PDB file of C-alpha atoms and ligand atoms in Angstrom:
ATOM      1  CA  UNK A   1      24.124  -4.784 -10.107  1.00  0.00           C
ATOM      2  CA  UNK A   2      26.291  -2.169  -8.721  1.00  0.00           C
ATOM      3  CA  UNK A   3      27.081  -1.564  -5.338  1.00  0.00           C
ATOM      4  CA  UNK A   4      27.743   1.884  -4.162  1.00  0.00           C
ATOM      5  CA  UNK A   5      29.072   2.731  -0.728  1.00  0.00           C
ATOM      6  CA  UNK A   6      28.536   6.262  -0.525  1.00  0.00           C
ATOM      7  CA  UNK A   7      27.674   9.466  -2.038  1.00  0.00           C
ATOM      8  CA  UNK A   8      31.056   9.601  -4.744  1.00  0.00           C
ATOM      9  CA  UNK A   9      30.131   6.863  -6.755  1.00  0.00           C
ATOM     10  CA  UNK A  10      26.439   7.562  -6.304  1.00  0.00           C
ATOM     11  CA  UNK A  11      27.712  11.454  -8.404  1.00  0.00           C
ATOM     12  CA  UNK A  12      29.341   9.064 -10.749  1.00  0.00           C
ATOM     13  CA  UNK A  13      26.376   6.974 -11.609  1.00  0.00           C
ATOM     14  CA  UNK A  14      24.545  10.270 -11.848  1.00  0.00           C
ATOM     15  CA  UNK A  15      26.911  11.419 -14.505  1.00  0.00           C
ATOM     16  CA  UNK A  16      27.176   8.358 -15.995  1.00  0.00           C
ATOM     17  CA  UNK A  17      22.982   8.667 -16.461  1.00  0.00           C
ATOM     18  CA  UNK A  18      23.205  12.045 -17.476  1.00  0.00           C
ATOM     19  CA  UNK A  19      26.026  10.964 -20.699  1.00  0.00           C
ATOM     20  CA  UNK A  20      24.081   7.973 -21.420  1.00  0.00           C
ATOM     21  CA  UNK A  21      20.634   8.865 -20.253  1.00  0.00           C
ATOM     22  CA  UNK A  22      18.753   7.169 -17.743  1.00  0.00           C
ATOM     23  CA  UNK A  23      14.942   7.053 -18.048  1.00  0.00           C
ATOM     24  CA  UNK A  24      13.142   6.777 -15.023  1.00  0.00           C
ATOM     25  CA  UNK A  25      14.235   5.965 -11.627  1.00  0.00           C
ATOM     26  CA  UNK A  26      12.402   3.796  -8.970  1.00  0.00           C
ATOM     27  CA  UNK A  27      13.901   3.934  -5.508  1.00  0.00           C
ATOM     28  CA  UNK A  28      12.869   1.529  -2.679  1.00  0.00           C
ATOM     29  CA  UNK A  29      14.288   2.895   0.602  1.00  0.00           C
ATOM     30  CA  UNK A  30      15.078  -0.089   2.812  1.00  0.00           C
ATOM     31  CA  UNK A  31      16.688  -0.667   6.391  1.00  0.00           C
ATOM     32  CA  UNK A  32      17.874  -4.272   4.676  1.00  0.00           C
ATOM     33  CA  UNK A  33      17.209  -7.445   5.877  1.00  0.00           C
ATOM     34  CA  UNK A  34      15.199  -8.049   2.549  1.00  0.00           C
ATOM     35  CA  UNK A  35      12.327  -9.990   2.668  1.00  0.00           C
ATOM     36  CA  UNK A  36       8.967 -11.023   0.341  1.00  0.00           C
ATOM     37  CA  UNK A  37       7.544  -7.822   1.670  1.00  0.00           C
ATOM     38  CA  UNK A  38      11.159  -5.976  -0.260  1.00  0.00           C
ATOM     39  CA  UNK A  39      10.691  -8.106  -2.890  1.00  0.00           C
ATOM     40  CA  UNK A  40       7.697  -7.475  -3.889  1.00  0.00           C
ATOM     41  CA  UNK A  41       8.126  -3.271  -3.756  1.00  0.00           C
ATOM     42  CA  UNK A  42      11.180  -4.329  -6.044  1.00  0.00           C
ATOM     43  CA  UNK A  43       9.076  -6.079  -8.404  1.00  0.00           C
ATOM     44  CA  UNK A  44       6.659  -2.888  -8.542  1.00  0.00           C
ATOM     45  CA  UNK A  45       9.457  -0.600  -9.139  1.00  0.00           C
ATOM     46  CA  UNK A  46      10.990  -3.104 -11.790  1.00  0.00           C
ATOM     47  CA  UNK A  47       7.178  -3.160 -13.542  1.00  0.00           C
ATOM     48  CA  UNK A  48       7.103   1.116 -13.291  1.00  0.00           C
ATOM     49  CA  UNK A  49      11.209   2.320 -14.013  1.00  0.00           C
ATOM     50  CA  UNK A  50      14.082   1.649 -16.244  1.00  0.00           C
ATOM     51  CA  UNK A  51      16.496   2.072 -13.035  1.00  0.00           C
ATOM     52  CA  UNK A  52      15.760   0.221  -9.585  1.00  0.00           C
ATOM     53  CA  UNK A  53      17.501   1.936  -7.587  1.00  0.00           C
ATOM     54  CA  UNK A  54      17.664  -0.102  -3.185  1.00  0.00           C
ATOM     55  CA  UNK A  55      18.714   1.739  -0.610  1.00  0.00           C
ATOM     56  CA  UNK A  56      19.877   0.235   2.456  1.00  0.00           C
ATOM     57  CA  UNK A  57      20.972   2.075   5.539  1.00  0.00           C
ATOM     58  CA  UNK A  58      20.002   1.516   9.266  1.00  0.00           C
ATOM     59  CA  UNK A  59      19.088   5.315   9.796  1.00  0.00           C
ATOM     60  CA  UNK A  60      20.240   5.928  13.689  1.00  0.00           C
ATOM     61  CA  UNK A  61      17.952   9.209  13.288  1.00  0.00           C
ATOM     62  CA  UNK A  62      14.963   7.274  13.424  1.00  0.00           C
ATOM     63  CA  UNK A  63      15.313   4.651  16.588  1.00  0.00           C
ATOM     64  CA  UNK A  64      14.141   5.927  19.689  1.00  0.00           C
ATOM     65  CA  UNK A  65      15.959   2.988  21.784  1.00  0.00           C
ATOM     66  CA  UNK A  66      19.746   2.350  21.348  1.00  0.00           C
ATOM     67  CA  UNK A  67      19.434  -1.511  22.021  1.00  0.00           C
ATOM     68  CA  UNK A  68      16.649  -1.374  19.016  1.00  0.00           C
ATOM     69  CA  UNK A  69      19.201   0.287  16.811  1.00  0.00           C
ATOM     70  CA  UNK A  70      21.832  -2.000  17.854  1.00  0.00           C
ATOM     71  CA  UNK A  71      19.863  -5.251  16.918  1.00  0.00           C
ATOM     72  CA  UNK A  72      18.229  -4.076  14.140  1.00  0.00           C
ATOM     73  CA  UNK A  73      19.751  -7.062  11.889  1.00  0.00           C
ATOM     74  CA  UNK A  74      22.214  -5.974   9.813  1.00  0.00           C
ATOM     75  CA  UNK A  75      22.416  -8.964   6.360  1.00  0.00           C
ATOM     76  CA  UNK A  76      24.274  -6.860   3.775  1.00  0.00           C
ATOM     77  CA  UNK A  77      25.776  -9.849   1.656  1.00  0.00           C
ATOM     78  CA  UNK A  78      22.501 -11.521   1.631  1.00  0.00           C
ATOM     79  CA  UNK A  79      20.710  -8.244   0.725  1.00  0.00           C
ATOM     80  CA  UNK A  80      22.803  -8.107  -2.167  1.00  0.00           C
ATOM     81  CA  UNK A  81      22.281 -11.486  -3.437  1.00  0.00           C
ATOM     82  CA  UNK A  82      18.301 -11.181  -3.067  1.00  0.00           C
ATOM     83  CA  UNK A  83      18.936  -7.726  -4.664  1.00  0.00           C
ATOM     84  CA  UNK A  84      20.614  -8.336  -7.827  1.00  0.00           C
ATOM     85  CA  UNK A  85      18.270 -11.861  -8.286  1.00  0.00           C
ATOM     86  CA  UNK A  86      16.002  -9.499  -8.275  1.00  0.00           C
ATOM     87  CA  UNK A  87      16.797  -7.087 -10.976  1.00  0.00           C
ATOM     88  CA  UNK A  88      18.143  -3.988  -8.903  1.00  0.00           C
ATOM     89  CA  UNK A  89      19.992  -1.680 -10.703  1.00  0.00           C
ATOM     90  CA  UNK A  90      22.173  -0.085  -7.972  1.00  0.00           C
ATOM     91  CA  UNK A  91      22.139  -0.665  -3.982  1.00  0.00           C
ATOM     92  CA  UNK A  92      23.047   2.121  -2.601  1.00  0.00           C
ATOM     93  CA  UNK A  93      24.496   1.509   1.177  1.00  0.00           C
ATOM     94  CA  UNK A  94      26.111   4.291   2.764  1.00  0.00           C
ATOM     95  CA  UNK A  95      27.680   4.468   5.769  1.00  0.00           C
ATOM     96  CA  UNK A  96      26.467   6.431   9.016  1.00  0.00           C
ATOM     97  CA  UNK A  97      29.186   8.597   8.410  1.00  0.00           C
ATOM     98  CA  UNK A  98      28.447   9.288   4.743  1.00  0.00           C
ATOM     99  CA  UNK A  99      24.685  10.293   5.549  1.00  0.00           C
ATOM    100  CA  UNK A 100      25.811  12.345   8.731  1.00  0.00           C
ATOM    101  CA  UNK A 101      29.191  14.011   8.234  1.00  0.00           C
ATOM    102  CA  UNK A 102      28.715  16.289  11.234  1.00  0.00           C
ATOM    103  CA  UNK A 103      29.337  13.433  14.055  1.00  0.00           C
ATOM    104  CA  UNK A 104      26.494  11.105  13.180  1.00  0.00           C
ATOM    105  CA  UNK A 105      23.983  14.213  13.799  1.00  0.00           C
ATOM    106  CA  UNK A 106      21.262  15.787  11.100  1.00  0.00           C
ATOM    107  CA  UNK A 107      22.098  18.969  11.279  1.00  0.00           C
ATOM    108  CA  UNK A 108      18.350  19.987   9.828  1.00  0.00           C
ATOM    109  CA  UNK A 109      15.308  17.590  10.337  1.00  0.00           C
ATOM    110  CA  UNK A 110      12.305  17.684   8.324  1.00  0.00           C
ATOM    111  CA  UNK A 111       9.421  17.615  10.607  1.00  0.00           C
ATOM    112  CA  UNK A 112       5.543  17.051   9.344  1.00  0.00           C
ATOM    113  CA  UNK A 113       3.456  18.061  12.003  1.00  0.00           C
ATOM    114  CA  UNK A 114       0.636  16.094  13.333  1.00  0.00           C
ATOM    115  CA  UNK A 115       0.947  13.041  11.428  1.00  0.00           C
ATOM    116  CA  UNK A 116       4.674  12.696  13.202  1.00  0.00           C
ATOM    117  CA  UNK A 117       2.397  12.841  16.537  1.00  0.00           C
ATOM    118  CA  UNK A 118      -0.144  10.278  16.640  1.00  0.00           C
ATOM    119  CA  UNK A 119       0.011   6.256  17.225  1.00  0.00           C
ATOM    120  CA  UNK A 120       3.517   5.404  16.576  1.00  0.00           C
ATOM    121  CA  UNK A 121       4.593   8.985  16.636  1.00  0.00           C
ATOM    122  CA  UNK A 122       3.026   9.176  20.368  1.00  0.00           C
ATOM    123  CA  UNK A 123       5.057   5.993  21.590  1.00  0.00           C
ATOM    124  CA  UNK A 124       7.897   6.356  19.502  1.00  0.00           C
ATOM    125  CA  UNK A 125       8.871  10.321  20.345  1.00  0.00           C
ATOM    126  CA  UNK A 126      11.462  11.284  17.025  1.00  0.00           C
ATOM    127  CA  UNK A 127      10.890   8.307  15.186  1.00  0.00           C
ATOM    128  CA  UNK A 128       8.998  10.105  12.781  1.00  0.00           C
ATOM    129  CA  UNK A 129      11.650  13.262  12.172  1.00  0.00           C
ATOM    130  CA  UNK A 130      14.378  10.636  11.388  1.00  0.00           C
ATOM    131  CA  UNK A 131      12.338   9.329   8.812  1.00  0.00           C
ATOM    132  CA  UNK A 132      11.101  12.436   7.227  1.00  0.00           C
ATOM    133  CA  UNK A 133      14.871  13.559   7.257  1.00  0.00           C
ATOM    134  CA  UNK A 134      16.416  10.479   6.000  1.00  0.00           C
ATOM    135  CA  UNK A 135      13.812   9.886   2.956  1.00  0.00           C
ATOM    136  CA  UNK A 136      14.414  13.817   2.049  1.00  0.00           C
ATOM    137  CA  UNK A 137      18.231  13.237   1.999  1.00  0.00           C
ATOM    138  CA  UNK A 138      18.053   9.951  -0.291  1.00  0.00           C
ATOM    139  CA  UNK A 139      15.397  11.726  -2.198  1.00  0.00           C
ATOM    140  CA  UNK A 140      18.020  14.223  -3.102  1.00  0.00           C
ATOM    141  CA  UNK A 141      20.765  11.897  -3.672  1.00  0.00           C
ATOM    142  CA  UNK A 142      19.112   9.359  -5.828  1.00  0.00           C
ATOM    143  CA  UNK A 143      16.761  11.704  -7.413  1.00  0.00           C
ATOM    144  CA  UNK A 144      14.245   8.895  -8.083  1.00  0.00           C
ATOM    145  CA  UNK A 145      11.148   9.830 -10.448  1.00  0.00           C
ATOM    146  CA  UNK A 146       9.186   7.373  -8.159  1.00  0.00           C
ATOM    147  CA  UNK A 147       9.687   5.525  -4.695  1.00  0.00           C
ATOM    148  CA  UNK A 148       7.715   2.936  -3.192  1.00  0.00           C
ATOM    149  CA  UNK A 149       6.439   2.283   0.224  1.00  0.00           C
ATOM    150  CA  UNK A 150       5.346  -1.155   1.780  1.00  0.00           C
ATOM    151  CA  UNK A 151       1.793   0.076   3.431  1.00  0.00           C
ATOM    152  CA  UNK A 152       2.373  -2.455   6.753  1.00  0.00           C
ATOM    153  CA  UNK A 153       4.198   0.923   7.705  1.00  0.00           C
ATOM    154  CA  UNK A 154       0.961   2.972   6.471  1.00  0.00           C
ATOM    155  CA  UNK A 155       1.580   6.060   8.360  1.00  0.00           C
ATOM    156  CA  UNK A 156       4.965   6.232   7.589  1.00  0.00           C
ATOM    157  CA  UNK A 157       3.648   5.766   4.056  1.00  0.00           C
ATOM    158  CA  UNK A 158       1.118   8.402   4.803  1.00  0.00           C
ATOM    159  CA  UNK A 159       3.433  10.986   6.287  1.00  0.00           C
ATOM    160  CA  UNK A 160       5.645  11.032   3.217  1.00  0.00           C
ATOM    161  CA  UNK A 161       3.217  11.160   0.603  1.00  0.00           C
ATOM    162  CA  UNK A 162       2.387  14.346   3.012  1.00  0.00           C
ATOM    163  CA  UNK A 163       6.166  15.268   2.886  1.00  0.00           C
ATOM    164  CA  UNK A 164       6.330  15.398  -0.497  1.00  0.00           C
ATOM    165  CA  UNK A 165       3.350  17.645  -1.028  1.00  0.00           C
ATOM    166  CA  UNK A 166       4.104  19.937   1.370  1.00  0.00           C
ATOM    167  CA  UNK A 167       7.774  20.929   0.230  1.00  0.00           C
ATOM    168  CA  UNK A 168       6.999  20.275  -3.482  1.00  0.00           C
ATOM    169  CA  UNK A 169       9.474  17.369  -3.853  1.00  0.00           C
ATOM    170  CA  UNK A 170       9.644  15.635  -7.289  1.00  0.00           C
ATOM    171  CA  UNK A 171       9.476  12.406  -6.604  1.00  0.00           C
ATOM    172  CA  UNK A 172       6.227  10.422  -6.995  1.00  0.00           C
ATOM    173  CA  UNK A 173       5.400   8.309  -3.642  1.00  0.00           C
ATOM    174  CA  UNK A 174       3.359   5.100  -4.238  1.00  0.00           C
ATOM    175  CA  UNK A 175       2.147   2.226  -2.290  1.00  0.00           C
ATOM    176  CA  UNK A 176       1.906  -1.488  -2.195  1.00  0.00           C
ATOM    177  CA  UNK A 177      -0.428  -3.480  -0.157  1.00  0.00           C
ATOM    178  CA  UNK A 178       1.334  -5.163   2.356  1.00  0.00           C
ATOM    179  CA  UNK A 179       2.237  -8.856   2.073  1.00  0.00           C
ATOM    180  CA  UNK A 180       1.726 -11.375   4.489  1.00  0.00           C
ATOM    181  CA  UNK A 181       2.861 -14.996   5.671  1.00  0.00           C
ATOM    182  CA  UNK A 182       0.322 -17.866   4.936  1.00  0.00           C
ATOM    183  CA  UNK A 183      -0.740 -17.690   8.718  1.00  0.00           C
ATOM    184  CA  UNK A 184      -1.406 -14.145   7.936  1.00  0.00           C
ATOM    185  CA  UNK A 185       1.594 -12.301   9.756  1.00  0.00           C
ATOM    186  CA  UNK A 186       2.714  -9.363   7.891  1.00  0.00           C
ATOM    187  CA  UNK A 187       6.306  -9.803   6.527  1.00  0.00           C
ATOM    188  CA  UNK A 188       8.825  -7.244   8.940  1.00  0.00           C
ATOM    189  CA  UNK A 189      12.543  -7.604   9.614  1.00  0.00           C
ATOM    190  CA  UNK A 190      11.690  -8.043  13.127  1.00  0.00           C
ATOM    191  CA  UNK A 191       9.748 -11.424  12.450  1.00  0.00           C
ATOM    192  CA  UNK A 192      13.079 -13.186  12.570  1.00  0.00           C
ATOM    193  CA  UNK A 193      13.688 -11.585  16.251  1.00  0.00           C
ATOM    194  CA  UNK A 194      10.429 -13.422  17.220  1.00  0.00           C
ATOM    195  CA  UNK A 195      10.966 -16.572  19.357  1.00  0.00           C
ATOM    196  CA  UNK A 196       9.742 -20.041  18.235  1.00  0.00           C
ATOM    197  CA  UNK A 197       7.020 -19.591  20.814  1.00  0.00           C
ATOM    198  CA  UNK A 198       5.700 -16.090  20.082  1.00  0.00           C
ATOM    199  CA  UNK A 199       6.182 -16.818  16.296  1.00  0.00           C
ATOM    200  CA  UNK A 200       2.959 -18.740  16.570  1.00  0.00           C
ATOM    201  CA  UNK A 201       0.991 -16.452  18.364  1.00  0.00           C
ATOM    202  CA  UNK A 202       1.870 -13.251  16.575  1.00  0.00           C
ATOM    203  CA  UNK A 203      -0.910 -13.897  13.333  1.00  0.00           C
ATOM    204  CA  UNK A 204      -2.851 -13.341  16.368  1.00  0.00           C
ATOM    205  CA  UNK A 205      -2.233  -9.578  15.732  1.00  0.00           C
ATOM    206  CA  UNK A 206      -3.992  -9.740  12.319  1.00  0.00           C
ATOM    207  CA  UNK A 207      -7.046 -12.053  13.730  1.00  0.00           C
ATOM    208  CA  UNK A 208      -8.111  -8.913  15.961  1.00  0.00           C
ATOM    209  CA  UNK A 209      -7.323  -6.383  13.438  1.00  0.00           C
ATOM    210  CA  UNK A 210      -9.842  -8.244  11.286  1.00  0.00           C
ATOM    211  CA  UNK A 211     -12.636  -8.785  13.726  1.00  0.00           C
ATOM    212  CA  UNK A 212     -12.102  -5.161  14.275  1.00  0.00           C
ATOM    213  CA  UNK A 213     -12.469  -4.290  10.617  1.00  0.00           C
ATOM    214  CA  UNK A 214     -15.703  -6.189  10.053  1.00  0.00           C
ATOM    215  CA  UNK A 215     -17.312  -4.831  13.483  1.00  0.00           C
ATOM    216  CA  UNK A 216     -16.628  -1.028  11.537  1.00  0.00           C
ATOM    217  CA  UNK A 217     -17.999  -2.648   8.630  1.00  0.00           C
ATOM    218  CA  UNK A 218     -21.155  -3.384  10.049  1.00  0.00           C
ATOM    219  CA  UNK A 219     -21.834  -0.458  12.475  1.00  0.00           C
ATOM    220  CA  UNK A 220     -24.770   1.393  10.056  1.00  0.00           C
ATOM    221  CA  UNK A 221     -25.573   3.302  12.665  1.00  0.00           C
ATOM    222  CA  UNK A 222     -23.488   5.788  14.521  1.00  0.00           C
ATOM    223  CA  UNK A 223     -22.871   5.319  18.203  1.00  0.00           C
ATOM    224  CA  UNK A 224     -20.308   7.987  19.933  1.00  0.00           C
ATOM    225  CA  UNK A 225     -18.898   5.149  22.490  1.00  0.00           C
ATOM    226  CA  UNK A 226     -18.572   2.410  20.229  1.00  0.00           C
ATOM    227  CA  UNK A 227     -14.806   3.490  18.840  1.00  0.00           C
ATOM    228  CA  UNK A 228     -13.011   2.956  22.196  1.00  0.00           C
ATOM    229  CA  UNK A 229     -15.386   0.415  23.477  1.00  0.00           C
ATOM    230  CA  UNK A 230     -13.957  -1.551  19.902  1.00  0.00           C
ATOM    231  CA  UNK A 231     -10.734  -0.773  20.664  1.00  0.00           C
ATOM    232  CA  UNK A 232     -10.920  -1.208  24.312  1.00  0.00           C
ATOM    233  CA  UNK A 233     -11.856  -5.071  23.679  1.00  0.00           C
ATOM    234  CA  UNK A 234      -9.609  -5.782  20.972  1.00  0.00           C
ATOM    235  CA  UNK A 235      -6.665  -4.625  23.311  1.00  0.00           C
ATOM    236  CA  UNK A 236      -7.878  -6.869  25.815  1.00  0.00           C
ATOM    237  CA  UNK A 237      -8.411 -10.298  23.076  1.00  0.00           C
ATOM    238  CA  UNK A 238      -4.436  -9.131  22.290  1.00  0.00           C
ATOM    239  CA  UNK A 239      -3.329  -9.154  26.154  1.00  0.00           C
ATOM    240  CA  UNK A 240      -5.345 -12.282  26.444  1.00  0.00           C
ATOM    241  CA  UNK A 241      -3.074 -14.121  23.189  1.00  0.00           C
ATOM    242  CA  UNK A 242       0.107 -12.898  25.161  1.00  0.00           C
ATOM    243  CA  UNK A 243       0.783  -9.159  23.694  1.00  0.00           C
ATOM    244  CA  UNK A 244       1.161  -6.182  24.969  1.00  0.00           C
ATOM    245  CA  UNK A 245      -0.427  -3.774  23.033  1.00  0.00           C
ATOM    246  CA  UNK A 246       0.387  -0.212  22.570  1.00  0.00           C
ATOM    247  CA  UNK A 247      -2.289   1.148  20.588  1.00  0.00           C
ATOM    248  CA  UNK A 248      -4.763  -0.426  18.959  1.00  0.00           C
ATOM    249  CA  UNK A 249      -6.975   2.486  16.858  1.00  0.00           C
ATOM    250  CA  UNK A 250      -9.951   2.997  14.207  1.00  0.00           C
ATOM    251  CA  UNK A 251      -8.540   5.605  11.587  1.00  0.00           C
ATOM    252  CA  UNK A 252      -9.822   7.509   8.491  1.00  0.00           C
ATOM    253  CA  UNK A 253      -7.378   6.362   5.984  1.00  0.00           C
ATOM    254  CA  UNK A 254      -7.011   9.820   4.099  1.00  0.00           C
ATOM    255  CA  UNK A 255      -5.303  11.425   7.160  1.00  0.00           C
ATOM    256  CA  UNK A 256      -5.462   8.811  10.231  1.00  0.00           C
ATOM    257  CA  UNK A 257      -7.551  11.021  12.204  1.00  0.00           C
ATOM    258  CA  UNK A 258     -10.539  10.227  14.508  1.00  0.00           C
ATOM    259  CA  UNK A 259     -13.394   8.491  12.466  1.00  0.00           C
ATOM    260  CA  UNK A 260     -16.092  10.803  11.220  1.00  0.00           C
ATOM    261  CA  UNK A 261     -18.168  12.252  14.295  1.00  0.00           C
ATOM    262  CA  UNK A 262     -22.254  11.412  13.179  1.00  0.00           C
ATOM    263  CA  UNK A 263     -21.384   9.259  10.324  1.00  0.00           C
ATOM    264  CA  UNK A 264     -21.797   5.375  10.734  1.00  0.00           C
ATOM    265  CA  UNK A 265     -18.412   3.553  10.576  1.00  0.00           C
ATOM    266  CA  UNK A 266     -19.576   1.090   8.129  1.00  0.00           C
ATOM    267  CA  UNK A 267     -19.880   4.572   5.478  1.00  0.00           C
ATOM    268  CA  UNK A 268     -16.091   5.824   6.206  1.00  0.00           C
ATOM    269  CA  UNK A 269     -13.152   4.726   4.677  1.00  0.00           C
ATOM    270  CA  UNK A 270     -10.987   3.456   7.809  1.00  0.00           C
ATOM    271  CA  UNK A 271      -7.753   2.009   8.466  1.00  0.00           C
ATOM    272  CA  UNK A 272      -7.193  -0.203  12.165  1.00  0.00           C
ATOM    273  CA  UNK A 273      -3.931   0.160  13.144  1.00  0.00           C
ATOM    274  CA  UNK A 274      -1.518  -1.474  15.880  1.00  0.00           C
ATOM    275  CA  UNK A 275       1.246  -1.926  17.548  1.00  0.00           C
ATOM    276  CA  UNK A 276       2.422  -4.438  19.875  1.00  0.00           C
ATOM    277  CA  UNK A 277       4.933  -6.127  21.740  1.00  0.00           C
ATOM    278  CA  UNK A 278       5.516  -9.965  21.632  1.00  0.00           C
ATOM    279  CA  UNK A 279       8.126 -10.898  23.985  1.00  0.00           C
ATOM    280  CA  UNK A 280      10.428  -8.025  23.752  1.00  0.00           C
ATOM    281  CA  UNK A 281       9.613  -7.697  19.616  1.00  0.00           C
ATOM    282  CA  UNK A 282       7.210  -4.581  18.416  1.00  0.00           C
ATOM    283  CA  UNK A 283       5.256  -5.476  15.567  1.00  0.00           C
ATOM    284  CA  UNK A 284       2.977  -3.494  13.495  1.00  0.00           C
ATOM    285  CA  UNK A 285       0.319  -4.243  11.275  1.00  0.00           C
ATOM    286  CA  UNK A 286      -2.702  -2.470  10.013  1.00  0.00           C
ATOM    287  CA  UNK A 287      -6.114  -3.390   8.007  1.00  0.00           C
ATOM    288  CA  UNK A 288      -8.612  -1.253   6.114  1.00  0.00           C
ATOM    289  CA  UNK A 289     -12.427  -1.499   6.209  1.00  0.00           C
ATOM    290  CA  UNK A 290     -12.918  -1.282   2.665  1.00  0.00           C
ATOM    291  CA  UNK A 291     -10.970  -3.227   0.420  1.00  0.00           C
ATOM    292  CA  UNK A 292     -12.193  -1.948  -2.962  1.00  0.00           C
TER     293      UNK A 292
HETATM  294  O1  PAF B   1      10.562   1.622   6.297  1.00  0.00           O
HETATM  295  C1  PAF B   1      11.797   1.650   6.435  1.00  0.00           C
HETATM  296  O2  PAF B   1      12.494   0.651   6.217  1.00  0.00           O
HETATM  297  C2  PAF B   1      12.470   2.950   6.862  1.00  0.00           C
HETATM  298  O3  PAF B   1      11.681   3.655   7.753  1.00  0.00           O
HETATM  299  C3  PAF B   1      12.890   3.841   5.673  1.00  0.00           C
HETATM  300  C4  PAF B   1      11.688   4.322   4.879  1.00  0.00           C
HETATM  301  C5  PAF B   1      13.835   3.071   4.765  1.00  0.00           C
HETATM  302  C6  PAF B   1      13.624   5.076   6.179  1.00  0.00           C
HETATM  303  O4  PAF B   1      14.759   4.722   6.906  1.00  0.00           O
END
């Protein structure tokens, strides 16, 4: 596996692809800190491409908190190892400095309205921007044929595929169901900042999410209060386990709007989301009504 540090030798292996030929190229953007959850969008892109390409960078652009960028954990030499077990290609790393000449600042950012706005986007002001504009830029510097996207982050997942469409951008966007502990906790990098204690309350999270599922599918008829009185209690079972919840909301999945005004949840394809905190660790997580 090579290792590529910045944008030079990332030109180089693009030459070197364009002597030799290449065939196609699967990227999986990553923040590092590989886990199952990595490991498995690596095996998907291994199964689809004849280059894996992993990218790892910690994008500052996309943290709204300092002290969450500055913990973010940071396992390069590990990465690699996992990386080139399993059958990456090329990890591309590149410094802050590489991906932001001008002082660590974007000079453009690629905004997709709306879908940067809601749930996360409403707590996390930005966040969305400084993914948009990262995933463009390594978009353009890999030049994958395909990328894949762990669905735990599903509007991220969402908002690119969106991305994509709207500026006409090459690159095929797919996603993989997201992959879970045996207790049920989705895998995140931010699992190992969880403290013995919280670490076996936080499946918690996907208990509710559940419950929450089945009540949506089972509501055949339609009742206007019945999405926030649903969401209303679920918040209050995740206070009750010891979270603090920031959201916790019924979705269509096609564009994570408002369910269906008139139509009976059980008959709409929905998504519950949420995001909460656990001690002073966020976590996400998010579970469809229909698993067909
Ligand atoms: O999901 C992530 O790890 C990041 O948001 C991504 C897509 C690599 C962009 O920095």
């Amino acid at each position: 596996m090579r290792i590529l540090r910045d944008r030079r030798q990332l030109v180089a292996m693009h030459q070197e692809w364009s002597r030799k030929g290449r065939g196609t190229v699967a990227l999986v953007p990553t923040m590092g800190n590989l886990h199952e959850g990595h490991l498995t969008l690596i095996r998907h892109a291994r199964a689809r491409a004849q280059q894996v390409v992993v990218s790892i960078f910690v994008n500052p652009l996309q943290f709204d908190r300092v002290e969450d960028l500055e913990r973010y954990p940071r396992t390069l030499e590990a990465d690699a190892r996992l990386a080139a077990d399993a059958g990456v290609d090329a990890l591309f790393c590149p410094s802050s400095e590489d991906m932001y000449p001008d002082d660590g600042v974007s000079p453009v950012r690629v905004v997709v309205p709306v879908l940067s706005e809601i749930l996360e986007g409403a707590y996390r002001p930005g966040h969305f921007d400084g993914v948009a504009t990262v995933v463009t830029k390594l978009f353009n510097l890999v030049r994958p044929d395909l990328a894949l996207f762990g669905e735990k982050d599903y509007q991220q997942f969402k908002l690119i595929e969106r991305m994509v469409q709207g500026l006409d951008i090459p690159t095929r966007v797919e996603a993989v169901p997201i992959v879970r502990e045996p207790d049920g906790l989705a895998f995140s990098s931010r699992n190992s900042q969880l403290p013995e204690s919280a670490r076996s309350v936080a499946p918690a999270l996907k208990r509710v999410l559940d419950e929450v599922a089945s009540v949506c599918r089972t509501a055949t008829v339609f009742e206007a209060d019945r999405v926030p009185e649903v969401e209303g209690r679920a918040c209050e079972r995740l206070r009750a386990a010891g979270f603090d919840p920031e959201y916790l909301s019924i979705r269509r999945v096609d564009d994570l709007l408002e369910p269906e005004a008139g139509v009976p949840l059980a008959e709409q394809d929905l998504v519950v989301l949420a995001a909460a905190w656990l001690e002073d660790v966020r976590l996400i997580d998010n579970v469809r009504t229909r698993t067909d």
